mmCIF file of C-alpha atoms in Angstrom:
data_model
loop_
_atom_site.group_PDB
_atom_site.id
_atom_site.type_symbol
_atom_site.label_atom_id
_atom_site.label_comp_id
_atom_site.label_asym_id
_atom_site.label_seq_id
_atom_site.Cartn_x
_atom_site.Cartn_y
_atom_site.Cartn_z
ATOM 1 C CA SER A 1310 55.338 -58.137 70.267
ATOM 2 C CA GLN A 1311 54.563 -58.545 73.933
ATOM 3 C CA GLN A 1312 52.829 -61.752 74.817
ATOM 4 C CA GLY A 1313 51.847 -60.935 78.347
ATOM 5 C CA GLU A 1314 49.269 -58.480 79.446
ATOM 6 C CA GLU A 1315 49.203 -57.241 82.971
ATOM 7 C CA ASP A 1316 46.645 -55.538 85.106
ATOM 8 C CA PRO A 1317 46.294 -53.207 86.687
ATOM 9 C CA GLN A 1318 48.565 -50.848 84.778
ATOM 10 C CA ALA A 1319 49.076 -48.863 87.949
ATOM 11 C CA LEU A 1320 48.339 -49.557 91.585
ATOM 12 C CA SER A 1321 48.594 -47.218 94.564
ATOM 13 C CA ILE A 1322 48.267 -48.583 98.087
ATOM 14 C CA GLN A 1323 49.117 -47.726 101.665
ATOM 15 C CA GLU A 1324 52.061 -49.271 103.436
ATOM 16 C CA GLY A 1325 51.047 -52.492 105.115
ATOM 17 C CA GLU A 1326 48.366 -53.361 102.566
ATOM 18 C CA ASN A 1327 48.636 -56.252 100.143
ATOM 19 C CA ALA A 1328 49.226 -55.698 96.433
ATOM 20 C CA THR A 1329 47.994 -58.076 93.746
ATOM 21 C CA MET A 1330 49.076 -57.945 90.128
ATOM 22 C CA ASN A 1331 47.837 -60.179 87.353
ATOM 23 C CA CYS A 1332 49.410 -61.379 84.159
ATOM 24 C CA SER A 1333 47.869 -63.175 81.188
ATOM 25 C CA TYR A 1334 49.659 -64.816 78.309
ATOM 26 C CA LYS A 1335 48.697 -66.387 75.019
ATOM 27 C CA THR A 1336 50.778 -69.458 74.234
ATOM 28 C CA SER A 1337 52.071 -72.456 76.158
ATOM 29 C CA ILE A 1338 55.042 -71.822 78.411
ATOM 30 C CA ASN A 1339 57.897 -73.613 80.135
ATOM 31 C CA ASN A 1340 57.864 -71.234 83.042
ATOM 32 C CA LEU A 1341 56.729 -67.771 84.061
ATOM 33 C CA GLN A 1342 58.876 -65.289 85.903
ATOM 34 C CA TRP A 1343 58.263 -62.076 87.775
ATOM 35 C CA TYR A 1344 60.732 -59.191 87.806
ATOM 36 C CA ARG A 1345 60.904 -55.866 89.611
ATOM 37 C CA GLN A 1346 62.330 -52.703 88.110
ATOM 38 C CA ASN A 1347 63.107 -49.668 90.186
ATOM 39 C CA SER A 1348 62.952 -46.396 88.309
ATOM 40 C CA GLY A 1349 65.830 -46.027 85.875
ATOM 41 C CA ARG A 1350 67.397 -49.343 86.836
ATOM 42 C CA GLY A 1351 67.678 -52.853 85.479
ATOM 43 C CA LEU A 1352 65.463 -55.780 86.343
ATOM 44 C CA VAL A 1353 65.674 -57.827 89.500
ATOM 45 C CA HIS A 1354 64.429 -61.388 89.360
ATOM 46 C CA LEU A 1355 61.797 -62.119 91.994
ATOM 47 C CA ILE A 1356 60.439 -65.594 91.424
ATOM 48 C CA LEU A 1357 60.103 -68.300 88.785
ATOM 49 C CA ILE A 1358 57.192 -70.707 88.616
ATOM 50 C CA ARG A 1359 57.294 -73.715 86.318
ATOM 51 C CA SER A 1360 54.405 -74.782 84.169
ATOM 52 C CA ASN A 1361 53.712 -77.816 86.389
ATOM 53 C CA GLU A 1362 53.540 -75.717 89.550
ATOM 54 C CA ARG A 1363 50.428 -73.947 90.777
ATOM 55 C CA GLU A 1364 51.742 -71.804 93.602
ATOM 56 C CA LYS A 1365 55.076 -70.629 94.922
ATOM 57 C CA HIS A 1366 56.159 -68.521 97.864
ATOM 58 C CA SER A 1367 59.241 -66.444 98.534
ATOM 59 C CA GLY A 1368 59.220 -64.285 101.632
ATOM 60 C CA ARG A 1369 56.375 -61.789 101.247
ATOM 61 C CA LEU A 1370 55.759 -62.865 97.657
ATOM 62 C CA ARG A 1371 53.194 -65.387 96.536
ATOM 63 C CA VAL A 1372 52.821 -66.350 92.897
ATOM 64 C CA THR A 1373 50.087 -68.481 91.398
ATOM 65 C CA LEU A 1374 49.896 -69.962 87.942
ATOM 66 C CA ASP A 1375 46.797 -71.217 86.167
ATOM 67 C CA THR A 1376 47.861 -72.752 82.880
ATOM 68 C CA SER A 1377 44.258 -73.523 81.892
ATOM 69 C CA LYS A 1378 43.467 -69.823 82.015
ATOM 70 C CA LYS A 1379 46.969 -68.813 80.917
ATOM 71 C CA SER A 1380 47.269 -66.423 83.805
ATOM 72 C CA SER A 1381 49.438 -65.732 86.813
ATOM 73 C CA SER A 1382 49.202 -63.466 89.808
ATOM 74 C CA LEU A 1383 51.784 -61.895 92.073
ATOM 75 C CA LEU A 1384 50.780 -61.046 95.618
ATOM 76 C CA ILE A 1385 52.995 -58.859 97.793
ATOM 77 C CA THR A 1386 51.886 -58.993 101.404
ATOM 78 C CA ALA A 1387 52.454 -56.299 104.023
ATOM 79 C CA SER A 1388 53.792 -53.892 101.442
ATOM 80 C CA ARG A 1389 56.536 -51.397 102.217
ATOM 81 C CA ALA A 1390 57.474 -48.095 100.660
ATOM 82 C CA ALA A 1391 60.563 -49.827 99.259
ATOM 83 C CA ASP A 1392 58.284 -52.078 97.192
ATOM 84 C CA THR A 1393 57.464 -49.083 94.991
ATOM 85 C CA ALA A 1394 58.575 -50.147 91.521
ATOM 86 C CA SER A 1395 57.362 -51.559 88.218
ATOM 87 C CA TYR A 1396 56.623 -55.263 88.150
ATOM 88 C CA PHE A 1397 56.797 -57.372 85.014
ATOM 89 C CA CYS A 1398 55.843 -60.906 84.260
ATOM 90 C CA ALA A 1399 57.839 -62.710 81.618
ATOM 91 C CA THR A 1400 57.218 -65.991 79.863
ATOM 92 C CA ASP A 1401 59.999 -68.224 78.690
ATOM 93 C CA LYS A 1402 59.529 -68.775 74.967
ATOM 94 C CA GLY A 1403 62.329 -70.967 73.682
ATOM 95 C CA ASN A 1404 65.525 -69.162 74.503
ATOM 96 C CA LYS A 1405 63.862 -65.784 75.009
ATOM 97 C CA LEU A 1406 61.850 -63.969 77.624
ATOM 98 C CA VAL A 1407 58.706 -62.182 76.513
ATOM 99 C CA PHE A 1408 57.671 -59.457 78.905
ATOM 100 C CA GLY A 1409 54.260 -58.204 79.863
ATOM 101 C CA ALA A 1410 53.349 -54.543 79.850
ATOM 102 C CA GLY A 1411 54.024 -54.210 83.567
ATOM 103 C CA THR A 1412 52.292 -52.835 86.623
ATOM 104 C CA ILE A 1413 53.511 -49.661 88.302
ATOM 105 C CA LEU A 1414 53.141 -50.096 92.048
ATOM 106 C CA ARG A 1415 53.291 -47.159 94.404
ATOM 107 C CA VAL A 1416 53.303 -47.819 98.132
ATOM 108 C CA LYS A 1417 52.556 -44.743 100.194
ATOM 109 C CA SER A 1418 54.023 -44.430 103.661
ATOM 110 C CA GLY B 341 74.820 -63.941 93.186
ATOM 111 C CA ALA B 342 75.523 -63.489 89.519
ATOM 112 C CA VAL B 343 76.255 -59.953 88.468
ATOM 113 C CA VAL B 344 75.976 -58.308 85.100
ATOM 114 C CA SER B 345 77.703 -54.973 84.664
ATOM 115 C CA GLN B 346 76.573 -52.539 81.998
ATOM 116 C CA HIS B 347 78.578 -49.498 80.976
ATOM 117 C CA PRO B 348 78.072 -46.613 80.578
ATOM 118 C CA SER B 349 74.982 -46.020 82.682
ATOM 119 C CA TRP B 350 74.206 -42.745 80.951
ATOM 120 C CA VAL B 351 75.417 -41.164 77.740
ATOM 121 C CA ILE B 352 74.505 -37.965 75.939
ATOM 122 C CA CYS B 353 75.866 -37.341 72.487
ATOM 123 C CA LYS B 354 75.262 -35.461 69.298
ATOM 124 C CA SER B 355 73.248 -36.759 66.385
ATOM 125 C CA GLY B 356 75.383 -38.750 63.981
ATOM 126 C CA THR B 357 77.670 -40.138 66.668
ATOM 127 C CA SER B 358 78.153 -43.857 67.187
ATOM 128 C CA VAL B 359 77.788 -45.078 70.752
ATOM 129 C CA LYS B 360 79.057 -48.328 72.219
ATOM 130 C CA ILE B 361 77.467 -49.985 75.237
ATOM 131 C CA GLU B 362 79.208 -52.825 77.064
ATOM 132 C CA CYS B 363 77.628 -55.700 78.936
ATOM 133 C CA ARG B 364 79.843 -57.878 81.109
ATOM 134 C CA SER B 365 79.101 -60.936 83.149
ATOM 135 C CA LEU B 366 81.320 -60.587 86.210
ATOM 136 C CA ASP B 367 81.252 -63.985 87.863
ATOM 137 C CA PHE B 368 79.940 -66.426 85.282
ATOM 138 C CA GLN B 369 80.399 -67.320 81.660
ATOM 139 C CA ALA B 370 77.568 -66.080 79.509
ATOM 140 C CA THR B 371 77.222 -67.943 76.251
ATOM 141 C CA THR B 372 74.080 -65.980 75.491
ATOM 142 C CA MET B 373 73.347 -62.326 76.100
ATOM 143 C CA PHE B 374 70.235 -60.383 75.242
ATOM 144 C CA TRP B 375 69.752 -56.729 74.369
ATOM 145 C CA TYR B 376 66.501 -54.962 75.152
ATOM 146 C CA ARG B 377 65.161 -51.510 74.521
ATOM 147 C CA GLN B 378 62.714 -49.787 76.818
ATOM 148 C CA PHE B 379 60.800 -46.575 76.214
ATOM 149 C CA PRO B 380 59.486 -44.529 79.156
ATOM 150 C CA LYS B 381 56.687 -46.257 81.069
ATOM 151 C CA GLN B 382 56.758 -49.190 78.672
ATOM 152 C CA SER B 383 57.911 -52.755 78.820
ATOM 153 C CA LEU B 384 61.144 -54.269 77.554
ATOM 154 C CA MET B 385 61.345 -55.119 73.880
ATOM 155 C CA LEU B 386 63.905 -57.699 72.861
ATOM 156 C CA MET B 387 66.176 -56.353 70.153
ATOM 157 C CA ALA B 388 68.592 -59.214 69.612
ATOM 158 C CA THR B 389 70.099 -62.362 71.039
ATOM 159 C CA SER B 390 73.869 -62.455 71.144
ATOM 160 C CA ASN B 391 75.714 -65.775 71.140
ATOM 161 C CA GLU B 392 79.411 -65.967 71.886
ATOM 162 C CA GLY B 393 81.444 -66.534 68.752
ATOM 163 C CA SER B 394 78.574 -66.252 66.290
ATOM 164 C CA LYS B 395 76.377 -63.645 64.706
ATOM 165 C CA ALA B 396 73.598 -62.104 66.697
ATOM 166 C CA THR B 397 69.988 -62.949 65.977
ATOM 167 C CA TYR B 398 67.887 -59.831 65.545
ATOM 168 C CA GLU B 399 64.185 -59.522 66.227
ATOM 169 C CA GLN B 400 61.882 -58.497 63.441
ATOM 170 C CA GLY B 401 62.015 -54.795 62.732
ATOM 171 C CA VAL B 402 65.426 -54.231 64.348
ATOM 172 C CA GLU B 403 68.014 -52.905 61.904
ATOM 173 C CA LYS B 404 71.153 -55.004 62.220
ATOM 174 C CA ASP B 405 73.265 -52.359 60.485
ATOM 175 C CA LYS B 406 72.032 -49.772 62.939
ATOM 176 C CA PHE B 407 72.529 -51.807 66.080
ATOM 177 C CA LEU B 408 75.791 -53.720 65.810
ATOM 178 C CA ILE B 409 76.288 -56.499 68.323
ATOM 179 C CA ASN B 410 79.556 -58.216 69.091
ATOM 180 C CA HIS B 411 79.958 -61.090 71.551
ATOM 181 C CA ALA B 412 83.632 -61.846 71.277
ATOM 182 C CA SER B 413 84.128 -63.503 74.648
ATOM 183 C CA LEU B 414 82.150 -65.432 77.219
ATOM 184 C CA THR B 415 81.966 -62.411 79.477
ATOM 185 C CA LEU B 416 81.476 -59.463 77.138
ATOM 186 C CA SER B 417 78.899 -58.371 74.601
ATOM 187 C CA THR B 418 78.757 -54.908 73.067
ATOM 188 C CA LEU B 419 75.961 -53.004 71.384
ATOM 189 C CA THR B 420 76.976 -50.172 69.078
ATOM 190 C CA VAL B 421 74.321 -47.723 67.984
ATOM 191 C CA THR B 422 75.685 -46.406 64.723
ATOM 192 C CA SER B 423 75.016 -42.880 63.460
ATOM 193 C CA ALA B 424 72.603 -42.305 66.305
ATOM 194 C CA HIS B 425 69.645 -39.989 65.889
ATOM 195 C CA PRO B 426 67.216 -38.543 68.438
ATOM 196 C CA GLU B 427 64.736 -41.356 67.796
ATOM 197 C CA ASP B 428 67.362 -43.804 69.059
ATOM 198 C CA SER B 429 67.177 -42.183 72.483
ATOM 199 C CA SER B 430 66.006 -44.848 74.883
ATOM 200 C CA PHE B 431 66.937 -47.058 77.819
ATOM 201 C CA TYR B 432 68.969 -50.059 76.690
ATOM 202 C CA ILE B 433 69.273 -53.094 78.975
ATOM 203 C CA CYS B 434 71.320 -56.244 78.575
ATOM 204 C CA SER B 435 70.899 -59.589 80.228
ATOM 205 C CA ALA B 436 72.969 -62.731 80.337
ATOM 206 C CA ARG B 437 72.358 -66.421 80.659
ATOM 207 C CA ASP B 438 75.089 -68.778 81.772
ATOM 208 C CA TYR B 439 76.560 -71.589 79.690
ATOM 209 C CA LEU B 440 74.118 -74.071 81.200
ATOM 210 C CA GLY B 441 71.244 -72.013 79.851
ATOM 211 C CA GLY B 442 70.196 -71.439 83.406
ATOM 212 C CA GLN B 443 67.334 -69.415 84.698
ATOM 213 C CA PRO B 444 66.835 -66.729 85.537
ATOM 214 C CA GLN B 445 68.514 -64.323 83.219
ATOM 215 C CA HIS B 446 70.666 -61.750 85.012
ATOM 216 C CA PHE B 447 70.135 -58.140 84.032
ATOM 217 C CA GLY B 448 72.449 -55.165 83.850
ATOM 218 C CA ASP B 449 71.419 -51.820 85.269
ATOM 219 C CA GLY B 450 70.736 -50.331 81.868
ATOM 220 C CA THR B 451 72.131 -47.474 79.801
ATOM 221 C CA ARG B 452 70.177 -44.296 79.235
ATOM 222 C CA LEU B 453 71.047 -42.970 75.792
ATOM 223 C CA SER B 454 70.122 -39.407 74.896
ATOM 224 C CA ILE B 455 70.845 -38.162 71.391
ATOM 225 C CA LEU B 456 70.711 -34.404 70.917
#
């Protein structure tokens, strides 16, 4: 079963706007990761945040982690049409990744 | 960066056929590979964990006789869908982790399986 829940399920924004996606999980974690999936393709790793970290940046991406609330957020700033994709959070549970339901992001040009 | 190659990318076959999907790590040794299944507009569901030289570990509810996994070398794992039926139609994705158990996992581009 999926541990993570994400919201919103779908998000449509204009190019240049920021996009925020949230992820909640249920059990303790070693780390939380965010992946992007373009339609019909595999997953591309975006960023990993460890359980002792609160915030991490990578280019236009900003991830926060609140272990007390068991939640994480992914912010994409200055979005581009090429950012259109599904975004998944995944928690590291032992040797396995458990994926959230995902957010479908559409960036309109 | 690390690359995982999955083949074929798309297969259509008749009901009752067995289909083999390959997952190769191209520039690293993968002691552990993972097989996922994804239905349209849904998330990835882990089917099994494949360890080189040993039997795969299947997730609850996944039929091991239906989905045969072989991980005979450090760079290749195969998933065989035996006697496939239309309900087996799905998007199958593999991922690999290197021998150090490193993060992140590296994903293949997936195989779209359509059973007629």
